[in-house]
Coordinates of C-alpha atoms in Angstrom, one line a residue:
Chain A
M1 CA 34.1 -19.2 -0.2
R2 CA 30.6 -19.0 1.3
E3 CA 29.4 -17.1 -1.8
K4 CA 30.9 -19.8 -4.0
S5 CA 29.3 -22.7 -2.1
K6 CA 26.0 -20.9 -2.3
T7 CA 26.2 -20.7 -6.1
Q8 CA 27.0 -24.4 -6.2
I9 CA 24.0 -25.3 -4.1
T10 CA 21.8 -23.1 -6.4
L11 CA 23.2 -24.9 -9.4
I12 CA 22.7 -28.3 -7.9
I13 CA 19.1 -27.5 -7.1
L14 CA 18.5 -26.2 -10.6
V15 CA 20.0 -29.3 -12.2
L16 CA 18.0 -31.6 -9.9
T17 CA 14.8 -29.7 -10.6
A18 CA 15.4 -29.9 -14.3
L19 CA 16.1 -33.6 -14.1
G20 CA 13.0 -34.1 -12.0
L21 CA 10.9 -32.2 -14.4
F22 CA 12.4 -34.2 -17.3
L23 CA 11.6 -37.5 -15.7
A24 CA 8.1 -36.4 -14.6
N25 CA 7.4 -35.2 -18.1
R26 CA 8.4 -38.6 -19.5
Y27 CA 6.9 -41.1 -17.1
L28 CA 3.9 -39.5 -15.4
D29 CA 0.4 -39.5 -16.6
P30 CA -1.2 -36.3 -18.0
Y31 CA -3.2 -35.7 -14.8
K32 CA 0.0 -35.5 -12.7
I33 CA 1.8 -33.5 -15.3
R34 CA -1.0 -31.1 -15.2
I35 CA -0.6 -30.7 -11.5
I36 CA 3.1 -30.0 -12.0
N37 CA 2.2 -27.4 -14.6
L38 CA -0.2 -25.8 -12.3
S39 CA 2.4 -25.7 -9.5
G40 CA 4.8 -23.8 -11.8
I41 CA 2.1 -21.3 -12.6
Y42 CA 1.2 -20.9 -9.0
V43 CA 4.8 -20.3 -8.1
T44 CA 4.8 -17.4 -10.6
L45 CA 1.4 -16.1 -9.2
G46 CA 2.5 -16.4 -5.6
L47 CA 5.7 -14.6 -6.2
S48 CA 4.1 -11.8 -8.2
M49 CA 1.5 -11.3 -5.5
N50 CA 4.2 -11.5 -2.8
L51 CA 6.1 -8.7 -4.5
I52 CA 3.1 -6.4 -4.2
N53 CA 1.7 -7.5 -0.9
G54 CA 4.6 -8.9 1.0
M55 CA 7.6 -7.0 -0.2
T56 CA 6.1 -3.5 -0.9
G57 CA 3.4 -3.8 1.7
M58 CA 0.5 -2.9 -0.5
F59 CA -2.6 -4.9 0.3
S60 CA -3.9 -5.6 -3.3
L61 CA -6.5 -8.1 -4.2
G62 CA -6.7 -7.5 -7.9
H63 CA -4.7 -10.5 -9.1
A64 CA -7.5 -12.4 -10.7
G65 CA -8.3 -9.4 -12.9
F66 CA -4.7 -9.1 -14.2
M67 CA -4.6 -12.8 -14.8
A68 CA -7.8 -12.5 -16.8
I69 CA -6.2 -9.8 -18.9
G70 CA -3.2 -12.0 -19.5
A71 CA -5.2 -15.2 -20.2
Y72 CA -7.5 -13.4 -22.8
T73 CA -4.5 -11.8 -24.5
V74 CA -2.8 -15.1 -25.0
G75 CA -6.1 -16.7 -25.9
I76 CA -6.9 -14.2 -28.6
L77 CA -3.4 -13.8 -30.0
T78 CA -2.5 -17.5 -30.3
M79 CA -5.8 -18.9 -31.5
P80 CA -5.8 -20.0 -35.1
V81 CA -7.9 -17.9 -37.5
T82 CA -10.4 -20.6 -38.3
M83 CA -10.9 -21.4 -34.6
K84 CA -11.7 -17.8 -34.0
E85 CA -14.4 -17.9 -36.6
M86 CA -15.9 -20.9 -34.8
N87 CA -15.7 -19.3 -31.4
F88 CA -17.2 -15.9 -32.3
F89 CA -20.5 -17.1 -33.8
M90 CA -22.7 -14.7 -31.9
Q91 CA -20.8 -11.6 -33.1
P92 CA -17.7 -11.7 -35.3
I93 CA -14.4 -10.7 -33.6
V94 CA -13.2 -7.2 -34.1
P95 CA -11.4 -7.0 -37.5
F96 CA -8.0 -6.1 -36.4
L97 CA -7.7 -9.2 -34.3
A98 CA -9.4 -11.6 -36.7
N99 CA -6.3 -12.6 -38.6
V100 CA -3.6 -12.5 -35.9
E101 CA -1.9 -15.7 -35.0
W102 CA 1.1 -15.3 -32.8
G103 CA 3.6 -17.7 -31.3
F104 CA 3.4 -18.5 -27.6
L105 CA 6.4 -16.5 -26.5
P106 CA 5.4 -13.1 -28.0
A107 CA 1.9 -13.7 -26.9
L108 CA 3.0 -14.3 -23.3
F109 CA 5.1 -11.1 -23.5
A110 CA 2.1 -9.2 -24.8
A111 CA 0.0 -10.7 -22.0
G112 CA 2.5 -9.4 -19.4
L113 CA 2.9 -6.0 -20.9
I114 CA -0.9 -5.4 -21.3
A115 CA -1.5 -6.5 -17.7
A116 CA 1.3 -4.2 -16.6
F117 CA -0.1 -1.4 -18.6
F118 CA -3.5 -1.8 -16.9
G119 CA -1.7 -2.2 -13.6
I120 CA -0.1 1.3 -14.1
L121 CA -3.4 2.7 -15.3
I122 CA -5.3 1.4 -12.3
G123 CA -2.3 1.9 -9.9
A124 CA -1.9 5.6 -10.6
P125 CA -5.0 6.7 -8.9
V126 CA -5.5 3.7 -6.6
L127 CA -2.1 3.2 -5.0
R128 CA -2.5 6.5 -3.1
L129 CA -4.9 4.5 -0.9
T130 CA -3.6 2.4 1.9
D131 CA -4.5 -0.9 3.6
D132 CA -8.1 -1.9 3.4
Y133 CA -9.0 0.9 1.0
L134 CA -6.5 -0.3 -1.5
A135 CA -7.8 -3.9 -1.0
I136 CA -11.3 -2.8 -1.7
A137 CA -10.4 -0.7 -4.8
T138 CA -8.3 -3.5 -6.4
L139 CA -10.9 -6.1 -5.6
G140 CA -13.5 -3.9 -7.3
F141 CA -11.2 -3.5 -10.3
A142 CA -10.8 -7.2 -10.7
E143 CA -14.6 -7.6 -10.7
I144 CA -14.9 -4.8 -13.2
I145 CA -12.5 -6.6 -15.6
R146 CA -14.6 -9.7 -15.3
V147 CA -17.9 -7.9 -15.9
V148 CA -16.3 -6.0 -18.9
F149 CA -15.0 -9.3 -20.4
T150 CA -18.5 -10.8 -20.0
N151 CA -20.0 -8.0 -22.0
T152 CA -17.4 -7.3 -24.8
Q153 CA -18.8 -9.9 -27.1
S154 CA -16.8 -9.0 -30.2
L155 CA -13.5 -8.8 -28.3
T156 CA -13.7 -11.6 -25.7
N157 CA -16.7 -13.6 -26.9
G158 CA -18.5 -12.6 -23.7
A159 CA -19.8 -15.2 -21.3
L160 CA -19.2 -18.0 -23.9
G161 CA -15.5 -17.7 -23.3
L162 CA -12.8 -18.9 -25.6
K163 CA -12.5 -22.5 -26.6
G164 CA -9.7 -24.2 -28.5
I165 CA -6.8 -22.1 -27.4
P166 CA -3.7 -24.1 -28.5
N167 CA -2.2 -26.1 -25.7
Y168 CA 1.3 -24.6 -25.8
T169 CA 1.8 -24.8 -22.0
N170 CA 4.0 -27.7 -21.0
I171 CA 6.3 -28.4 -18.0
W172 CA 9.1 -26.4 -19.6
W173 CA 7.0 -23.3 -20.2
S174 CA 5.3 -23.3 -16.8
W175 CA 8.5 -23.9 -14.9
G176 CA 10.7 -21.9 -17.2
V177 CA 8.5 -18.9 -16.5
A178 CA 8.5 -19.7 -12.8
L179 CA 12.3 -19.7 -12.9
V180 CA 12.5 -16.4 -14.7
T181 CA 10.1 -14.9 -12.1
V182 CA 12.2 -16.2 -9.2
W183 CA 15.4 -14.9 -10.9
F184 CA 13.8 -11.5 -11.6
I185 CA 12.3 -11.0 -8.2
W186 CA 15.4 -12.3 -6.4
F187 CA 17.7 -9.8 -8.1
L188 CA 15.2 -7.1 -7.9
M189 CA 15.0 -7.5 -4.1
K190 CA 18.8 -7.8 -3.9
G191 CA 19.2 -4.5 -5.6
T192 CA 18.6 -1.0 -4.3
Y193 CA 15.1 -0.7 -5.8
G194 CA 14.0 -3.8 -4.0
K195 CA 15.4 -2.5 -0.7
A196 CA 13.4 0.7 -1.3
F197 CA 10.3 -1.4 -1.7
L198 CA 11.0 -3.0 1.7
A199 CA 11.6 0.4 3.2
I200 CA 8.2 1.5 2.0
R201 CA 6.7 -1.6 3.6
E202 CA 8.4 -0.9 6.9
D203 CA 7.7 2.8 7.2
E204 CA 6.3 5.1 4.5
I205 CA 7.1 8.3 6.3
A206 CA 10.7 7.4 7.0
A207 CA 11.1 6.1 3.4
R208 CA 9.8 9.3 2.0
S209 CA 12.1 11.3 4.2
M210 CA 15.0 9.3 2.9
G211 CA 14.2 10.6 -0.6
I212 CA 12.3 7.6 -1.9
N213 CA 9.5 8.6 -4.2
L214 CA 6.6 6.5 -2.8
F215 CA 4.3 6.8 -5.8
K216 CA 7.0 5.9 -8.4
H217 CA 8.2 2.9 -6.4
K218 CA 4.7 1.7 -5.6
V219 CA 3.6 1.9 -9.2
M220 CA 6.8 0.2 -10.3
S221 CA 6.3 -2.7 -7.9
F222 CA 2.7 -3.0 -8.8
A223 CA 3.4 -3.0 -12.5
F224 CA 6.0 -5.8 -12.1
G225 CA 3.6 -7.8 -10.1
C226 CA 0.9 -7.3 -12.7
F227 CA 3.3 -8.3 -15.5
F228 CA 3.9 -11.7 -14.0
A229 CA 0.3 -12.1 -13.1
G230 CA -0.5 -11.5 -16.7
V231 CA 2.1 -14.0 -17.9
A232 CA 0.8 -16.6 -15.5
G233 CA -2.7 -16.0 -16.7
G234 CA -1.5 -16.6 -20.2
L235 CA 0.1 -19.8 -19.2
M236 CA -3.1 -20.9 -17.6
A237 CA -5.0 -20.2 -20.8
G238 CA -2.4 -22.2 -22.8
M239 CA -2.8 -25.1 -20.3
L240 CA -6.6 -25.2 -20.0
G241 CA -7.4 -24.4 -23.7
T242 CA -10.7 -23.0 -22.5
I243 CA -11.3 -19.8 -20.6
D244 CA -14.3 -17.8 -19.6
P245 CA -14.8 -14.8 -17.4
N246 CA -16.1 -16.7 -14.5
M247 CA -12.8 -18.5 -13.9
F248 CA -11.3 -15.2 -12.7
R249 CA -13.4 -14.8 -9.6
I250 CA -12.2 -13.5 -6.3
T251 CA -11.7 -17.0 -5.1
L252 CA -8.8 -17.3 -7.5
T253 CA -7.1 -14.3 -5.8
F254 CA -7.7 -15.9 -2.4
N255 CA -6.0 -19.1 -3.5
I256 CA -2.9 -17.0 -4.3
L257 CA -3.2 -15.0 -1.2
L258 CA -3.3 -18.3 0.7
I259 CA 0.0 -19.3 -0.9
V260 CA 1.6 -15.9 -0.1
V261 CA 0.5 -16.0 3.6
L262 CA 1.5 -19.6 4.1
G263 CA 4.9 -19.0 2.4
G264 CA 5.5 -15.9 4.4
L265 CA 5.1 -12.3 3.4
G266 CA 8.2 -11.1 1.6
Q267 CA 9.8 -14.6 1.4
I268 CA 10.8 -16.0 -2.0
G269 CA 11.8 -19.5 -0.9
G270 CA 8.7 -19.9 1.3
T271 CA 6.4 -18.9 -1.5
I272 CA 7.9 -21.4 -3.9
I273 CA 7.4 -24.2 -1.4
S274 CA 3.9 -23.2 -0.3
A275 CA 2.8 -22.8 -4.0
V276 CA 3.8 -26.3 -4.8
I277 CA 2.3 -27.8 -1.5
V278 CA -1.0 -25.9 -1.8
T279 CA -1.4 -26.9 -5.5
V280 CA -0.7 -30.5 -4.8
M281 CA -2.9 -30.5 -1.7
M282 CA -5.8 -28.9 -3.6
E283 CA -5.8 -32.0 -5.8
A284 CA -4.9 -34.5 -3.1
L285 CA -7.7 -33.3 -0.8
R286 CA -10.3 -33.7 -3.5
F287 CA -11.7 -36.8 -1.7
L288 CA -13.1 -34.4 0.9
D289 CA -15.5 -33.0 -1.6
E290 CA -17.0 -36.4 -2.2
A291 CA -19.4 -38.4 -0.1
M292 CA -17.8 -40.0 3.0
D293 CA -18.8 -42.8 5.2
L294 CA -17.1 -42.5 8.6
G295 CA -18.9 -45.6 10.0
F296 CA -21.0 -43.8 12.5
V297 CA -21.9 -40.9 10.3
Q298 CA -22.5 -40.4 6.6
I299 CA -21.5 -37.1 4.9
K300 CA -22.9 -36.2 1.6
G301 CA -20.5 -34.8 -0.9
I302 CA -20.1 -31.0 -0.5
P303 CA -18.1 -29.3 -3.2
G304 CA -15.5 -27.0 -1.7
M305 CA -15.1 -29.0 1.5
R306 CA -11.3 -29.1 0.9
M307 CA -11.2 -25.3 1.0
V308 CA -12.3 -25.6 4.7
V309 CA -9.1 -27.5 5.4
F310 CA -7.1 -24.6 3.9
S311 CA -9.1 -22.1 5.8
I312 CA -8.3 -23.8 9.0
I313 CA -4.6 -24.1 8.2
L314 CA -4.6 -20.4 7.3
I315 CA -6.2 -19.4 10.6
I316 CA -3.8 -21.5 12.6
V317 CA -0.8 -20.1 10.7
V318 CA -2.0 -16.5 11.1
I319 CA -2.4 -17.1 14.9
I320 CA 0.7 -19.1 15.6
R321 CA 3.3 -18.0 13.0
E322 CA 2.1 -14.8 11.6
K323 CA 5.2 -14.4 9.4
G324 CA 4.6 -17.6 7.5
L325 CA 5.7 -21.2 7.9
V326 CA 9.1 -20.6 6.5
R327 CA 11.1 -18.0 8.4
R328 CA 13.7 -15.7 6.9
P329 CA 17.0 -17.3 7.8
K330 CA 18.7 -15.4 10.6
G331 CA 22.0 -13.7 10.2
R332 CA 21.5 -13.4 6.4
E333 CA 24.0 -11.0 5.1
L334 CA 23.6 -8.2 2.7
T335 CA 26.7 -8.7 0.6
Y336 CA 28.1 -7.1 -2.4
A337 CA 28.5 -9.9 -5.0
K338 CA 31.8 -9.6 -6.7
N339 CA 31.6 -10.1 -10.5
Chain B
M1 CA 21.6 27.9 3.9
L2 CA 18.1 27.8 5.2
R3 CA 15.7 30.7 5.6
I4 CA 12.3 30.3 7.2
E5 CA 10.0 33.3 6.6
N6 CA 6.9 34.0 8.6
L7 CA 5.9 30.4 8.9
V8 CA 2.4 29.7 10.1
M9 CA 1.0 26.2 10.6
R10 CA -2.6 25.7 11.7
F11 CA -4.3 22.4 12.4
G12 CA -8.0 23.4 12.4
G13 CA -8.2 25.9 15.3
V14 CA -4.8 25.0 16.8
V15 CA -2.0 27.2 15.8
A16 CA 1.1 25.0 16.1
C17 CA 3.4 27.5 14.8
N18 CA 2.8 31.3 14.4
D19 CA 4.8 33.6 12.3
F20 CA 8.1 31.8 12.9
S21 CA 11.2 33.1 11.1
A22 CA 14.7 31.8 11.3
E23 CA 17.9 31.8 9.4
I24 CA 20.6 29.1 9.4
K25 CA 24.0 29.9 7.9
K26 CA 26.2 27.3 6.2
G27 CA 28.3 25.3 8.7
Q28 CA 26.4 26.4 11.8
I29 CA 24.9 24.2 14.4
V30 CA 21.6 25.8 15.4
G31 CA 19.4 24.7 18.2
L32 CA 15.6 24.8 18.6
I33 CA 14.2 24.5 22.1
G34 CA 11.0 25.0 23.9
P35 CA 8.7 23.3 26.4
N36 CA 6.7 20.3 25.4
G37 CA 4.1 21.0 22.7
A38 CA 5.8 24.3 21.7
G39 CA 5.8 23.3 18.0
K40 CA 9.4 22.3 17.5
T41 CA 8.7 19.0 15.7
T42 CA 6.0 20.8 13.7
I43 CA 8.7 23.1 12.3
F44 CA 10.8 20.1 11.3
N45 CA 7.9 18.5 9.7
V46 CA 7.2 21.6 7.6
V47 CA 10.8 22.0 6.6
T48 CA 11.0 18.4 5.4
G49 CA 7.7 18.6 3.6
V50 CA 5.6 16.2 5.8
Y51 CA 3.2 19.1 6.4
K52 CA 2.3 21.9 4.0
P53 CA 2.4 25.2 5.9
T54 CA -0.7 27.4 6.1
S55 CA 1.4 30.4 5.0
G56 CA 5.0 31.5 4.9
Q57 CA 7.9 30.1 3.0
I58 CA 11.1 28.2 3.4
L59 CA 14.1 28.8 1.2
F60 CA 17.0 26.5 0.9
N61 CA 20.3 27.5 -0.6
P62 CA 22.8 24.7 -0.4
T63 CA 25.6 26.2 -2.5
G64 CA 25.1 29.9 -2.3
D65 CA 24.0 30.4 -5.8
Q66 CA 20.8 28.3 -6.2
Q67 CA 17.7 29.2 -4.3
H68 CA 15.2 26.4 -3.8
R69 CA 11.8 27.0 -2.4
L70 CA 11.1 24.0 -0.1
T71 CA 7.4 24.9 0.7
G72 CA 5.2 22.8 -1.5
L73 CA 7.8 20.2 -2.4
S74 CA 7.3 16.6 -1.4
P75 CA 9.5 15.1 1.3
D76 CA 11.4 12.9 -1.2
K77 CA 12.2 16.0 -3.4
I78 CA 13.4 17.9 -0.3
A79 CA 15.6 14.9 0.7
Q80 CA 17.1 14.9 -2.8
L81 CA 18.0 18.6 -2.5
G82 CA 20.0 17.7 0.5
V83 CA 17.8 18.1 3.6
C84 CA 17.6 15.0 5.7
R85 CA 16.3 14.3 9.2
T86 CA 16.0 11.9 12.1
F87 CA 12.8 11.3 14.0
Q88 CA 11.9 12.0 17.6
N89 CA 10.1 8.7 17.9
I90 CA 12.7 6.5 16.1
R91 CA 11.5 5.4 12.7
L92 CA 13.9 2.8 11.5
F93 CA 13.0 0.1 9.0
G94 CA 12.5 -2.3 11.9
E95 CA 12.4 -5.7 10.2
L96 CA 15.5 -4.9 8.1
T97 CA 19.1 -5.3 9.1
V98 CA 21.3 -2.5 10.4
L99 CA 23.3 -2.5 7.2
E100 CA 20.1 -2.5 5.0
N101 CA 18.8 0.5 6.8
V102 CA 21.9 2.5 5.9
F103 CA 22.0 1.1 2.4
I104 CA 18.5 2.3 1.7
G105 CA 19.6 5.8 2.6
N106 CA 21.8 5.7 -0.5
H107 CA 18.9 4.8 -2.8
L108 CA 17.9 8.4 -3.7
R109 CA 21.3 9.0 -5.4
V110 CA 21.1 5.9 -7.6
K111 CA 21.4 6.6 -11.2
S112 CA 20.9 3.1 -12.7
D113 CA 17.3 2.2 -13.7
V114 CA 15.5 -0.7 -12.2
F115 CA 16.2 -3.1 -15.1
S116 CA 20.0 -2.6 -14.9
T117 CA 19.8 -3.5 -11.2
V118 CA 18.0 -6.8 -12.1
L119 CA 20.4 -7.6 -14.8
R120 CA 23.3 -6.4 -12.6
L121 CA 24.9 -4.5 -15.5
P122 CA 28.4 -3.4 -14.8
H123 CA 27.6 0.3 -14.2
Y124 CA 25.1 -0.7 -11.5
A125 CA 27.4 -3.3 -10.0
A126 CA 30.0 -0.5 -9.6
E127 CA 27.4 1.8 -8.2
E128 CA 26.2 -0.8 -5.7
K129 CA 29.7 -1.5 -4.6
R130 CA 30.2 2.2 -3.8
M131 CA 26.9 2.3 -1.9
Y132 CA 27.8 -0.8 0.0
E133 CA 31.3 0.5 1.0
K134 CA 29.9 3.9 2.0
S135 CA 27.3 2.2 4.2
L136 CA 29.9 0.1 5.9
Y137 CA 32.1 3.1 6.4
L138 CA 29.1 4.9 8.1
L139 CA 28.5 1.9 10.3
E140 CA 32.1 1.9 11.3
K141 CA 31.8 5.6 12.1
I142 CA 28.9 4.9 14.6
G143 CA 30.5 1.7 15.8
L144 CA 27.9 -0.7 14.5
Q145 CA 29.9 -2.6 12.0
D146 CA 29.8 -5.8 14.1
T147 CA 26.0 -5.8 14.4
R148 CA 25.4 -5.0 10.8
N149 CA 23.4 -8.1 10.2
E150 CA 21.2 -7.7 13.3
K151 CA 17.6 -6.5 13.0
A152 CA 17.5 -2.8 13.5
T153 CA 14.9 -2.9 16.3
S154 CA 17.1 -5.4 18.2
L155 CA 19.6 -2.6 19.0
P156 CA 19.6 -0.7 22.2
Y157 CA 17.9 2.6 22.1
G158 CA 20.9 4.9 22.0
M159 CA 22.3 2.8 19.1
Q160 CA 19.0 3.1 17.2
R161 CA 19.3 6.9 17.4
R162 CA 22.8 6.7 16.0
L163 CA 21.7 4.4 13.3
E164 CA 19.1 6.9 12.3
I165 CA 21.8 9.5 12.0
A166 CA 23.9 7.2 9.9
R167 CA 21.0 6.4 7.6
A168 CA 20.4 10.2 7.2
L169 CA 24.1 10.7 6.4
A170 CA 23.9 8.1 3.6
T171 CA 21.6 10.4 1.7
D172 CA 24.4 12.9 1.4
P173 CA 22.7 15.8 3.1
K174 CA 23.8 19.4 3.2
L175 CA 21.5 20.2 6.1
L176 CA 20.8 17.7 8.8
L177 CA 17.8 18.0 11.1
L178 CA 18.2 16.1 14.3
D179 CA 15.0 15.7 16.4
E180 CA 16.0 15.1 20.0
P181 CA 19.1 13.0 19.3
A182 CA 20.0 12.7 23.0
A183 CA 16.5 11.6 24.2
G184 CA 16.8 8.7 26.6
M185 CA 20.6 8.8 26.8
N186 CA 22.6 8.8 29.9
P187 CA 25.2 11.5 30.6
Q188 CA 28.1 9.4 29.2
E189 CA 26.2 8.6 26.0
T190 CA 25.2 12.2 25.7
Q191 CA 28.8 13.3 25.9
D192 CA 29.7 10.8 23.2
L193 CA 26.9 12.1 21.1
I194 CA 28.1 15.7 21.3
Q195 CA 31.5 14.5 20.2
F196 CA 29.9 12.5 17.4
I197 CA 27.8 15.4 16.1
R198 CA 30.9 17.7 16.0
E199 CA 32.8 15.0 14.1
I200 CA 30.3 14.4 11.4
K201 CA 29.7 18.1 11.0
E202 CA 33.4 18.5 10.1
E203 CA 33.8 15.4 8.1
F204 CA 30.7 15.7 5.9
D205 CA 30.6 19.5 5.8
L206 CA 27.2 19.7 7.3
T207 CA 24.9 22.4 8.6
I208 CA 22.9 21.1 11.6
F209 CA 19.6 22.1 13.0
L210 CA 18.6 20.3 16.1
I211 CA 15.8 20.0 18.6
E212 CA 16.9 18.9 22.1
H213 CA 15.6 18.8 25.6
H214 CA 19.0 18.2 27.2
M215 CA 20.1 21.8 27.9
D216 CA 23.7 20.8 28.4
V217 CA 23.8 19.5 24.9
I218 CA 22.1 22.4 23.3
M219 CA 24.2 25.0 25.2
E220 CA 27.4 23.2 24.5
I221 CA 27.2 22.7 20.7
S222 CA 24.8 25.4 19.4
E223 CA 26.1 28.6 18.0
K224 CA 22.6 30.0 17.8
I225 CA 19.4 29.0 19.6
Y226 CA 15.8 29.7 18.8
V227 CA 13.3 29.3 21.6
L228 CA 9.7 28.5 20.9
D229 CA 6.7 28.6 23.3
H230 CA 3.2 27.8 22.2
G231 CA 4.2 28.2 18.6
I232 CA 5.6 31.6 19.0
L233 CA 9.3 32.6 18.8
I234 CA 10.1 34.1 22.2
A235 CA 13.9 34.4 21.9
E236 CA 16.9 33.9 19.7
G237 CA 20.6 34.4 20.2
N238 CA 23.7 32.6 21.3
P239 CA 23.7 30.3 24.3
S240 CA 24.7 32.8 26.9
E241 CA 22.1 35.3 25.8
I242 CA 19.4 32.6 25.9
Q243 CA 20.4 31.5 29.4
Q244 CA 19.9 35.1 30.7
N245 CA 16.7 35.8 28.8
Q246 CA 13.9 36.5 31.2
K247 CA 11.2 35.2 28.8
V248 CA 12.9 31.9 28.3
V249 CA 13.2 31.4 32.0
E250 CA 9.6 32.1 32.5
A251 CA 8.5 29.7 29.7
Y252 CA 10.5 26.9 31.3
L253 CA 9.8 27.6 34.9
G254 CA 6.4 29.2 34.6
V255 CA 5.6 32.7 35.9
G256 CA 5.4 32.8 39.7

């Protein structure tokens, strides 16, 4: 009975979300639609980072790097052949990519898979580290990716970036992917592998003694996280149409980390809500970056002032509710769902 | 079942365990005692792969025809072979529920791959159902079925110790290592625990190796006892032999 009513609620939420998106798509102006798109992408990003940081307890700060890989994969694979010639005027693009023009779906898949591949490649040596060391190593990796992309002229067009990537991303793509991510992570965490991730987060020594292969599970979780980061990066490329290596700086990772911490480490629902709120607030608080006249004092416009607000919120949350704004519901039961 | 041969464990200049040998036969309950800092937990840590011994070897023979060398294996491999343990300073998965703790103990026997768990393919669903039922059964066994949705750390101390045993049982061990299972328990709880250990030994066909400070527990249930002092084996034998052993008395009471 309870199981059944839960499914009904989930269905109702899904239908309402779809209806809301449909109406938004129809009646809102492009700027608002873009914010909705961005929210969807940040839901995917927040969840993928929460899987690594919140659920498996690995403090990784490499998200921007994996997004860059995904964004460039989609950019290069979907860009029309003539557009490529225009972009790569400094040095021609490597021959084997010159004539590729894929659809959006296979390109997104490729973006995820390549990001996951690099995740495994990086993860294999780096995931043996813990805490701060892992954070530094992954942070360094993300920066390396950015620097490499700035210098591989014939592959990524270097610092010039890519322009004219087809604008495939719409509300259905961004929220469709977000939904798939929610679904994937939800069932992953419900199943035995997800529980093993949680066990690793709680106590590595005990997890190991219960027969859980730490390395295998950490790499697995990291690869899934990187996959979705890559896909989200690809969606970002399809939304913006223009990408360059400087977009994927450490600040991008921190925006996602903000979502994860506000939403609560290890919480799926909280992450979705905080992803939407943070994305909307980022736009809504833009007035803070502009010049202000408070009557008694005049403030010149300082770009990035709105980030101060987020920093303050983050500090307050960390002090007062260290487990995130949304708490895990009490008395939640681990149930065996009957088919 | 388990044979420890000439085990030496050094940490820098400290010799935590020196030339320790022991043998545990199938179906036995064997005790390991000694004053604080004698190196008992070190031996458990070496057997379960947490530490790599300086020298010596450990052989594990669960069925009588297959010899496994445990030294050099990682803890998860050792657990998969059927050696599981509890911890002296309880190490439950604190933020998770009681049921989840036991459920995770089943994970090492899972055959389905991760994608079939996400897609909930029928063979995984069947597997999960078995794991779930087994976990519930184990909880019922330790009397925690009603608190299965509570956070593990919210349980009273004695119950947390039992939960650790249940979690270890979920891994289907052949050899169970219990590190001070009666620590912090009152006499009544201790009696229950002795009963409980005997029960699970029969039901799950276990061999048990335990460290304990409560002499009444060790003397009552062990068939064989090893006594350690400063990393050296000073006596071995059945409970009555140990009680009369002069060296043991000196180690515990000091030489006058």
